[in-house]
Amino acid sequence: MKDALAIHRWLLAHQVHHEIVRLPRAMTCVDELPELLSASPASCVQVTVFEVTTRIGREPVAVVTSVAFPPQPGVIGGTLGARRVRPASAFTVNSVTDYAAGLICPLLLPDGLTVLVDERLAGTGQVVHTPTGERHTALRVRADHLLTLVSGKTIDLVHSRSRREPATFPLAG
C-alpha cells in the first residue's frame, strides 16, 4: 500500500511545495477530513472509485472531486456513456489504486486506471487537503500544483451528457 512517505518523496522529486499534516485523531474515510482539520469540505479532495460497465466490459474509474461535491453515478455514467455505474468494492479499490479504501490520494495512481477530475477543482491556487493512504496523516498542497501532477481528464461533473453522446476518451484497458 502507498503511504505518506511515498507521496512525500515523490513530491520532493517533482519539487512541489507541500506539507504532510499529522491529524489529531485517526480517520476512517476522507469524509472525516474537513472536521479533523477544521477545513471547508470544498478544500478537501477525495478520490471515489466506480465500477463502470460499458459495451466493452467492466472497468474501474477513479473520480477526483472535493468532499463538498461527491460524484454522482448517474453523471459519471452519462459522461462515459456507460450502461451501469456503481461504487467499487473495498477490495477492488484497494487492488486497483494500491491505497486503503476511503483514504485514496489522487497522486501515484496506476497509469492504466482511468481518472476523471472535476473541473471545479481546476484553476485555483487555494490550498487543499487530501488523504495519504494512512489514517493519521493528510497532504496539504496547492490545488493547481496537485492537479498538474494528477494524470487524469478534467471534465464537467455538474452536467451529465446524453447516453448517446459519450465522452471522446476511452476507458483504460
PDB file of N, CA, C and O in Angstrom, residues 62-117:
ATOM      1  N   ALA A  62     -11.595   6.059 -11.492  1.00  0.00           N
ATOM      2  CA  ALA A  62     -11.383   6.902 -10.316  1.00  0.00           C
ATOM      3  C   ALA A  62     -11.852   8.317 -10.637  1.00  0.00           C
ATOM      4  O   ALA A  62     -11.568   8.841 -11.710  1.00  0.00           O
ATOM      5  N   VAL A  63     -12.572   8.929  -9.699  1.00  0.00           N
ATOM      6  CA  VAL A  63     -13.096  10.272  -9.893  1.00  0.00           C
ATOM      7  C   VAL A  63     -12.573  11.157  -8.764  1.00  0.00           C
ATOM      8  O   VAL A  63     -12.786  10.854  -7.586  1.00  0.00           O
ATOM      9  N   VAL A  64     -11.888  12.247  -9.135  1.00  0.00           N
ATOM     10  CA  VAL A  64     -11.299  13.174  -8.176  1.00  0.00           C
ATOM     11  C   VAL A  64     -12.222  14.382  -8.049  1.00  0.00           C
ATOM     12  O   VAL A  64     -12.474  15.075  -9.039  1.00  0.00           O
ATOM     13  N   THR A  65     -12.740  14.600  -6.839  1.00  0.00           N
ATOM     14  CA  THR A  65     -13.653  15.711  -6.566  1.00  0.00           C
ATOM     15  C   THR A  65     -13.352  16.265  -5.179  1.00  0.00           C
ATOM     16  O   THR A  65     -12.519  15.728  -4.464  1.00  0.00           O
ATOM     17  N   SER A  66     -14.082  17.309  -4.822  1.00  0.00           N
ATOM     18  CA  SER A  66     -13.982  17.777  -3.436  1.00  0.00           C
ATOM     19  C   SER A  66     -14.993  16.998  -2.594  1.00  0.00           C
ATOM     20  O   SER A  66     -15.960  16.443  -3.122  1.00  0.00           O
ATOM     21  N   VAL A  67     -14.758  16.970  -1.306  1.00  0.00           N
ATOM     22  CA  VAL A  67     -15.676  16.296  -0.393  1.00  0.00           C
ATOM     23  C   VAL A  67     -17.047  16.983  -0.436  1.00  0.00           C
ATOM     24  O   VAL A  67     -18.075  16.341  -0.272  1.00  0.00           O
ATOM     25  N   ALA A  68     -17.061  18.285  -0.724  1.00  0.00           N
ATOM     26  CA  ALA A  68     -18.314  19.038  -0.783  1.00  0.00           C
ATOM     27  C   ALA A  68     -19.190  18.624  -1.954  1.00  0.00           C
ATOM     28  O   ALA A  68     -20.415  18.765  -1.894  1.00  0.00           O
ATOM     29  N   PHE A  69     -18.583  18.121  -3.030  1.00  0.00           N
ATOM     30  CA  PHE A  69     -19.324  17.754  -4.230  1.00  0.00           C
ATOM     31  C   PHE A  69     -18.990  16.329  -4.650  1.00  0.00           C
ATOM     32  O   PHE A  69     -18.287  16.117  -5.642  1.00  0.00           O
ATOM     33  N   PRO A  70     -19.466  15.324  -3.902  1.00  0.00           N
ATOM     34  CA  PRO A  70     -19.145  13.939  -4.267  1.00  0.00           C
ATOM     35  C   PRO A  70     -19.727  13.588  -5.629  1.00  0.00           C
ATOM     36  O   PRO A  70     -20.771  14.127  -6.034  1.00  0.00           O
ATOM     37  N   PRO A  71     -19.054  12.718  -6.362  1.00  0.00           N
ATOM     38  CA  PRO A  71     -19.524  12.364  -7.704  1.00  0.00           C
ATOM     39  C   PRO A  71     -20.808  11.541  -7.662  1.00  0.00           C
ATOM     40  O   PRO A  71     -20.984  10.700  -6.785  1.00  0.00           O
ATOM     41  N   GLN A  72     -21.683  11.801  -8.600  1.00  0.00           N
ATOM     42  CA  GLN A  72     -22.938  11.068  -8.714  1.00  0.00           C
ATOM     43  C   GLN A  72     -22.803   9.998  -9.802  1.00  0.00           C
ATOM     44  O   GLN A  72     -22.378  10.315 -10.920  1.00  0.00           O
ATOM     45  N   PRO A  73     -23.143   8.752  -9.500  1.00  0.00           N
ATOM     46  CA  PRO A  73     -23.013   7.690 -10.501  1.00  0.00           C
ATOM     47  C   PRO A  73     -23.726   8.001 -11.819  1.00  0.00           C
ATOM     48  O   PRO A  73     -23.202   7.693 -12.887  1.00  0.00           O
ATOM     49  N   GLY A  74     -24.884   8.638 -11.768  1.00  0.00           N
ATOM     50  CA  GLY A  74     -25.610   8.971 -12.991  1.00  0.00           C
ATOM     51  C   GLY A  74     -24.846   9.930 -13.881  1.00  0.00           C
ATOM     52  O   GLY A  74     -24.866   9.810 -15.109  1.00  0.00           O
ATOM     53  N   VAL A  75     -24.176  10.888 -13.274  1.00  0.00           N
ATOM     54  CA  VAL A  75     -23.383  11.847 -14.042  1.00  0.00           C
ATOM     55  C   VAL A  75     -22.174  11.145 -14.662  1.00  0.00           C
ATOM     56  O   VAL A  75     -21.840  11.373 -15.825  1.00  0.00           O
ATOM     57  N   ILE A  76     -21.538  10.274 -13.894  1.00  0.00           N
ATOM     58  CA  ILE A  76     -20.391   9.520 -14.414  1.00  0.00           C
ATOM     59  C   ILE A  76     -20.847   8.633 -15.573  1.00  0.00           C
ATOM     60  O   ILE A  76     -20.207   8.580 -16.613  1.00  0.00           O
ATOM     61  N   GLY A  77     -21.959   7.965 -15.395  1.00  0.00           N
ATOM     62  CA  GLY A  77     -22.490   7.111 -16.459  1.00  0.00           C
ATOM     63  C   GLY A  77     -22.825   7.892 -17.715  1.00  0.00           C
ATOM     64  O   GLY A  77     -22.517   7.473 -18.829  1.00  0.00           O
ATOM     65  N   GLY A  78     -23.442   9.066 -17.552  1.00  0.00           N
ATOM     66  CA  GLY A  78     -23.763   9.903 -18.704  1.00  0.00           C
ATOM     67  C   GLY A  78     -22.525  10.414 -19.408  1.00  0.00           C
ATOM     68  O   GLY A  78     -22.459  10.477 -20.635  1.00  0.00           O
ATOM     69  N   THR A  79     -21.516  10.762 -18.640  1.00  0.00           N
ATOM     70  CA  THR A  79     -20.271  11.270 -19.208  1.00  0.00           C
ATOM     71  C   THR A  79     -19.539  10.200 -20.010  1.00  0.00           C
ATOM     72  O   THR A  79     -18.990  10.477 -21.068  1.00  0.00           O
ATOM     73  N   LEU A  80     -19.535   8.988 -19.505  1.00  0.00           N
ATOM     74  CA  LEU A  80     -18.805   7.900 -20.158  1.00  0.00           C
ATOM     75  C   LEU A  80     -19.666   7.081 -21.111  1.00  0.00           C
ATOM     76  O   LEU A  80     -19.153   6.177 -21.771  1.00  0.00           O
ATOM     77  N   GLY A  81     -20.955   7.358 -21.166  1.00  0.00           N
ATOM     78  CA  GLY A  81     -21.845   6.548 -21.998  1.00  0.00           C
ATOM     79  C   GLY A  81     -21.931   5.123 -21.477  1.00  0.00           C
ATOM     80  O   GLY A  81     -22.018   4.172 -22.251  1.00  0.00           O
ATOM     81  N   ALA A  82     -21.921   4.982 -20.164  1.00  0.00           N
ATOM     82  CA  ALA A  82     -21.900   3.660 -19.536  1.00  0.00           C
ATOM     83  C   ALA A  82     -23.305   3.110 -19.358  1.00  0.00           C
ATOM     84  O   ALA A  82     -24.263   3.850 -19.209  1.00  0.00           O
ATOM     85  N   ARG A  83     -23.385   1.799 -19.342  1.00  0.00           N
ATOM     86  CA  ARG A  83     -24.658   1.128 -19.094  1.00  0.00           C
ATOM     87  C   ARG A  83     -24.979   1.086 -17.605  1.00  0.00           C
ATOM     88  O   ARG A  83     -26.124   1.144 -17.213  1.00  0.00           O
ATOM     89  N   ARG A  84     -23.918   0.935 -16.795  1.00  0.00           N
ATOM     90  CA  ARG A  84     -24.114   0.824 -15.355  1.00  0.00           C
ATOM     91  C   ARG A  84     -22.897   1.395 -14.637  1.00  0.00           C
ATOM     92  O   ARG A  84     -21.759   1.173 -15.045  1.00  0.00           O
ATOM     93  N   VAL A  85     -23.160   2.114 -13.569  1.00  0.00           N
ATOM     94  CA  VAL A  85     -22.087   2.660 -12.732  1.00  0.00           C
ATOM     95  C   VAL A  85     -22.457   2.385 -11.289  1.00  0.00           C
ATOM     96  O   VAL A  85     -23.554   2.715 -10.849  1.00  0.00           O
ATOM     97  N   ARG A  86     -21.514   1.791 -10.561  1.00  0.00           N
ATOM     98  CA  ARG A  86     -21.767   1.540  -9.140  1.00  0.00           C
ATOM     99  C   ARG A  86     -20.456   1.711  -8.381  1.00  0.00           C
ATOM    100  O   ARG A  86     -19.369   1.540  -8.945  1.00  0.00           O
ATOM    101  N   PRO A  87     -20.558   2.063  -7.100  1.00  0.00           N
ATOM    102  CA  PRO A  87     -19.330   2.191  -6.302  1.00  0.00           C
ATOM    103  C   PRO A  87     -18.575   0.867  -6.282  1.00  0.00           C
ATOM    104  O   PRO A  87     -19.171  -0.204  -6.166  1.00  0.00           O
ATOM    105  N   ALA A  88     -17.272   0.948  -6.419  1.00  0.00           N
ATOM    106  CA  ALA A  88     -16.441  -0.256  -6.389  1.00  0.00           C
ATOM    107  C   ALA A  88     -16.346  -0.782  -4.962  1.00  0.00           C
ATOM    108  O   ALA A  88     -16.413  -0.019  -3.995  1.00  0.00           O
ATOM    109  N   SER A  89     -16.166  -2.067  -4.834  1.00  0.00           N
ATOM    110  CA  SER A  89     -15.999  -2.686  -3.515  1.00  0.00           C
ATOM    111  C   SER A  89     -14.655  -2.259  -2.929  1.00  0.00           C
ATOM    112  O   SER A  89     -13.744  -1.842  -3.645  1.00  0.00           O
ATOM    113  N   ALA A  90     -14.527  -2.379  -1.620  1.00  0.00           N
ATOM    114  CA  ALA A  90     -13.263  -2.030  -0.954  1.00  0.00           C
ATOM    115  C   ALA A  90     -12.116  -2.877  -1.508  1.00  0.00           C
ATOM    116  O   ALA A  90     -11.003  -2.370  -1.707  1.00  0.00           O
ATOM    117  N   PHE A  91     -12.374  -4.133  -1.780  1.00  0.00           N
ATOM    118  CA  PHE A  91     -11.340  -4.999  -2.349  1.00  0.00           C
ATOM    119  C   PHE A  91     -10.877  -4.456  -3.700  1.00  0.00           C
ATOM    120  O   PHE A  91      -9.677  -4.385  -3.969  1.00  0.00           O
ATOM    121  N   THR A  92     -11.823  -4.081  -4.552  1.00  0.00           N
ATOM    122  CA  THR A  92     -11.472  -3.534  -5.864  1.00  0.00           C
ATOM    123  C   THR A  92     -10.693  -2.242  -5.721  1.00  0.00           C
ATOM    124  O   THR A  92      -9.681  -2.028  -6.389  1.00  0.00           O
ATOM    125  N   VAL A  93     -11.159  -1.353  -4.841  1.00  0.00           N
ATOM    126  CA  VAL A  93     -10.474  -0.077  -4.616  1.00  0.00           C
ATOM    127  C   VAL A  93      -9.035  -0.325  -4.184  1.00  0.00           C
ATOM    128  O   VAL A  93      -8.096   0.263  -4.730  1.00  0.00           O
ATOM    129  N   ASN A  94      -8.846  -1.181  -3.201  1.00  0.00           N
ATOM    130  CA  ASN A  94      -7.500  -1.475  -2.697  1.00  0.00           C
ATOM    131  C   ASN A  94      -6.607  -2.047  -3.798  1.00  0.00           C
ATOM    132  O   ASN A  94      -5.441  -1.671  -3.918  1.00  0.00           O
ATOM    133  N   SER A  95      -7.142  -2.955  -4.597  1.00  0.00           N
ATOM    134  CA  SER A  95      -6.309  -3.621  -5.596  1.00  0.00           C
ATOM    135  C   SER A  95      -6.010  -2.730  -6.804  1.00  0.00           C
ATOM    136  O   SER A  95      -4.918  -2.819  -7.354  1.00  0.00           O
ATOM    137  N   VAL A  96      -6.933  -1.857  -7.220  1.00  0.00           N
ATOM    138  CA  VAL A  96      -6.663  -1.034  -8.407  1.00  0.00           C
ATOM    139  C   VAL A  96      -5.936   0.260  -8.090  1.00  0.00           C
ATOM    140  O   VAL A  96      -5.303   0.837  -8.973  1.00  0.00           O
ATOM    141  N   THR A  97      -5.980   0.741  -6.850  1.00  0.00           N
ATOM    142  CA  THR A  97      -5.320   2.008  -6.512  1.00  0.00           C
ATOM    143  C   THR A  97      -4.054   1.817  -5.688  1.00  0.00           C
ATOM    144  O   THR A  97      -3.214   2.696  -5.651  1.00  0.00           O
ATOM    145  N   ASP A  98      -3.930   0.712  -4.992  1.00  0.00           N
ATOM    146  CA  ASP A  98      -2.849   0.451  -4.045  1.00  0.00           C
ATOM    147  C   ASP A  98      -2.899   1.398  -2.849  1.00  0.00           C
ATOM    148  O   ASP A  98      -1.890   1.678  -2.208  1.00  0.00           O
ATOM    149  N   TYR A  99      -4.094   1.932  -2.572  1.00  0.00           N
ATOM    150  CA  TYR A  99      -4.366   2.729  -1.380  1.00  0.00           C
ATOM    151  C   TYR A  99      -5.462   2.045  -0.586  1.00  0.00           C
ATOM    152  O   TYR A  99      -6.265   1.296  -1.151  1.00  0.00           O
ATOM    153  N   ALA A 100      -5.534   2.357   0.696  1.00  0.00           N
ATOM    154  CA  ALA A 100      -6.631   1.859   1.525  1.00  0.00           C
ATOM    155  C   ALA A 100      -7.932   2.534   1.082  1.00  0.00           C
ATOM    156  O   ALA A 100      -7.958   3.743   0.841  1.00  0.00           O
ATOM    157  N   ALA A 101      -8.988   1.765   0.962  1.00  0.00           N
ATOM    158  CA  ALA A 101     -10.291   2.310   0.558  1.00  0.00           C
ATOM    159  C   ALA A 101     -10.697   3.420   1.521  1.00  0.00           C
ATOM    160  O   ALA A 101     -10.555   3.292   2.729  1.00  0.00           O
ATOM    161  N   GLY A 102     -11.173   4.538   0.971  1.00  0.00           N
ATOM    162  CA  GLY A 102     -11.597   5.676   1.769  1.00  0.00           C
ATOM    163  C   GLY A 102     -10.485   6.652   2.092  1.00  0.00           C
ATOM    164  O   GLY A 102     -10.731   7.739   2.594  1.00  0.00           O
ATOM    165  N   LEU A 103      -9.234   6.275   1.793  1.00  0.00           N
ATOM    166  CA  LEU A 103      -8.077   7.119   2.116  1.00  0.00           C
ATOM    167  C   LEU A 103      -7.179   7.321   0.892  1.00  0.00           C
ATOM    168  O   LEU A 103      -5.970   7.467   1.003  1.00  0.00           O
ATOM    169  N   ILE A 104      -7.772   7.372  -0.293  1.00  0.00           N
ATOM    170  CA  ILE A 104      -7.030   7.423  -1.549  1.00  0.00           C
ATOM    171  C   ILE A 104      -6.535   8.835  -1.844  1.00  0.00           C
ATOM    172  O   ILE A 104      -7.310   9.788  -1.837  1.00  0.00           O
ATOM    173  N   CYS A 105      -5.272   8.938  -2.146  1.00  0.00           N
ATOM    174  CA  CYS A 105      -4.681  10.194  -2.608  1.00  0.00           C
ATOM    175  C   CYS A 105      -4.774  10.204  -4.141  1.00  0.00           C
ATOM    176  O   CYS A 105      -4.614   9.156  -4.771  1.00  0.00           O
ATOM    177  N   PRO A 106      -5.033  11.359  -4.754  1.00  0.00           N
ATOM    178  CA  PRO A 106      -5.102  11.389  -6.216  1.00  0.00           C
ATOM    179  C   PRO A 106      -3.738  11.256  -6.898  1.00  0.00           C
ATOM    180  O   PRO A 106      -3.668  11.144  -8.117  1.00  0.00           O
ATOM    181  N   LEU A 107      -2.664  11.246  -6.125  1.00  0.00           N
ATOM    182  CA  LEU A 107      -1.321  11.090  -6.679  1.00  0.00           C
ATOM    183  C   LEU A 107      -0.906   9.630  -6.664  1.00  0.00           C
ATOM    184  O   LEU A 107      -1.365   8.846  -5.833  1.00  0.00           O
ATOM    185  N   LEU A 108      -0.005   9.278  -7.570  1.00  0.00           N
ATOM    186  CA  LEU A 108       0.570   7.930  -7.656  1.00  0.00           C
ATOM    187  C   LEU A 108      -0.454   6.854  -7.993  1.00  0.00           C
ATOM    188  O   LEU A 108      -0.267   5.691  -7.626  1.00  0.00           O
ATOM    189  N   LEU A 109      -1.525   7.223  -8.673  1.00  0.00           N
ATOM    190  CA  LEU A 109      -2.483   6.224  -9.127  1.00  0.00           C
ATOM    191  C   LEU A 109      -1.890   5.495 -10.330  1.00  0.00           C
ATOM    192  O   LEU A 109      -1.113   6.076 -11.095  1.00  0.00           O
ATOM    193  N   PRO A 110      -2.214   4.230 -10.532  1.00  0.00           N
ATOM    194  CA  PRO A 110      -1.640   3.464 -11.642  1.00  0.00           C
ATOM    195  C   PRO A 110      -1.943   4.090 -13.002  1.00  0.00           C
ATOM    196  O   PRO A 110      -3.016   4.673 -13.216  1.00  0.00           O
ATOM    197  N   ASP A 111      -1.009   3.960 -13.928  1.00  0.00           N
ATOM    198  CA  ASP A 111      -1.161   4.535 -15.266  1.00  0.00           C
ATOM    199  C   ASP A 111      -2.357   3.971 -16.021  1.00  0.00           C
ATOM    200  O   ASP A 111      -2.990   4.674 -16.790  1.00  0.00           O
ATOM    201  N   GLY A 112      -2.686   2.707 -15.838  1.00  0.00           N
ATOM    202  CA  GLY A 112      -3.780   2.086 -16.574  1.00  0.00           C
ATOM    203  C   GLY A 112      -5.164   2.422 -16.061  1.00  0.00           C
ATOM    204  O   GLY A 112      -6.164   2.059 -16.677  1.00  0.00           O
ATOM    205  N   LEU A 113      -5.257   3.135 -14.951  1.00  0.00           N
ATOM    206  CA  LEU A 113      -6.547   3.471 -14.350  1.00  0.00           C
ATOM    207  C   LEU A 113      -7.102   4.747 -14.986  1.00  0.00           C
ATOM    208  O   LEU A 113      -6.411   5.753 -15.056  1.00  0.00           O
ATOM    209  N   THR A 114      -8.345   4.705 -15.438  1.00  0.00           N
ATOM    210  CA  THR A 114      -8.997   5.900 -15.955  1.00  0.00           C
ATOM    211  C   THR A 114      -9.305   6.815 -14.790  1.00  0.00           C
ATOM    212  O   THR A 114      -9.921   6.409 -13.813  1.00  0.00           O
ATOM    213  N   VAL A 115      -8.851   8.075 -14.882  1.00  0.00           N
ATOM    214  CA  VAL A 115      -9.051   9.062 -13.825  1.00  0.00           C
ATOM    215  C   VAL A 115      -9.774  10.264 -14.409  1.00  0.00           C
ATOM    216  O   VAL A 115      -9.346  10.830 -15.419  1.00  0.00           O
ATOM    217  N   LEU A 116     -10.881  10.646 -13.779  1.00  0.00           N
ATOM    218  CA  LEU A 116     -11.641  11.833 -14.159  1.00  0.00           C
ATOM    219  C   LEU A 116     -11.502  12.849 -13.032  1.00  0.00           C
ATOM    220  O   LEU A 116     -11.607  12.491 -11.865  1.00  0.00           O
ATOM    221  N   VAL A 117     -11.271  14.124 -13.386  1.00  0.00           N
ATOM    222  CA  VAL A 117     -11.076  15.180 -12.402  1.00  0.00           C
ATOM    223  C   VAL A 117     -12.182  16.219 -12.580  1.00  0.00           C
ATOM    224  O   VAL A 117     -12.387  16.729 -13.683  1.00  0.00           O
TER     225      VAL A 117
END
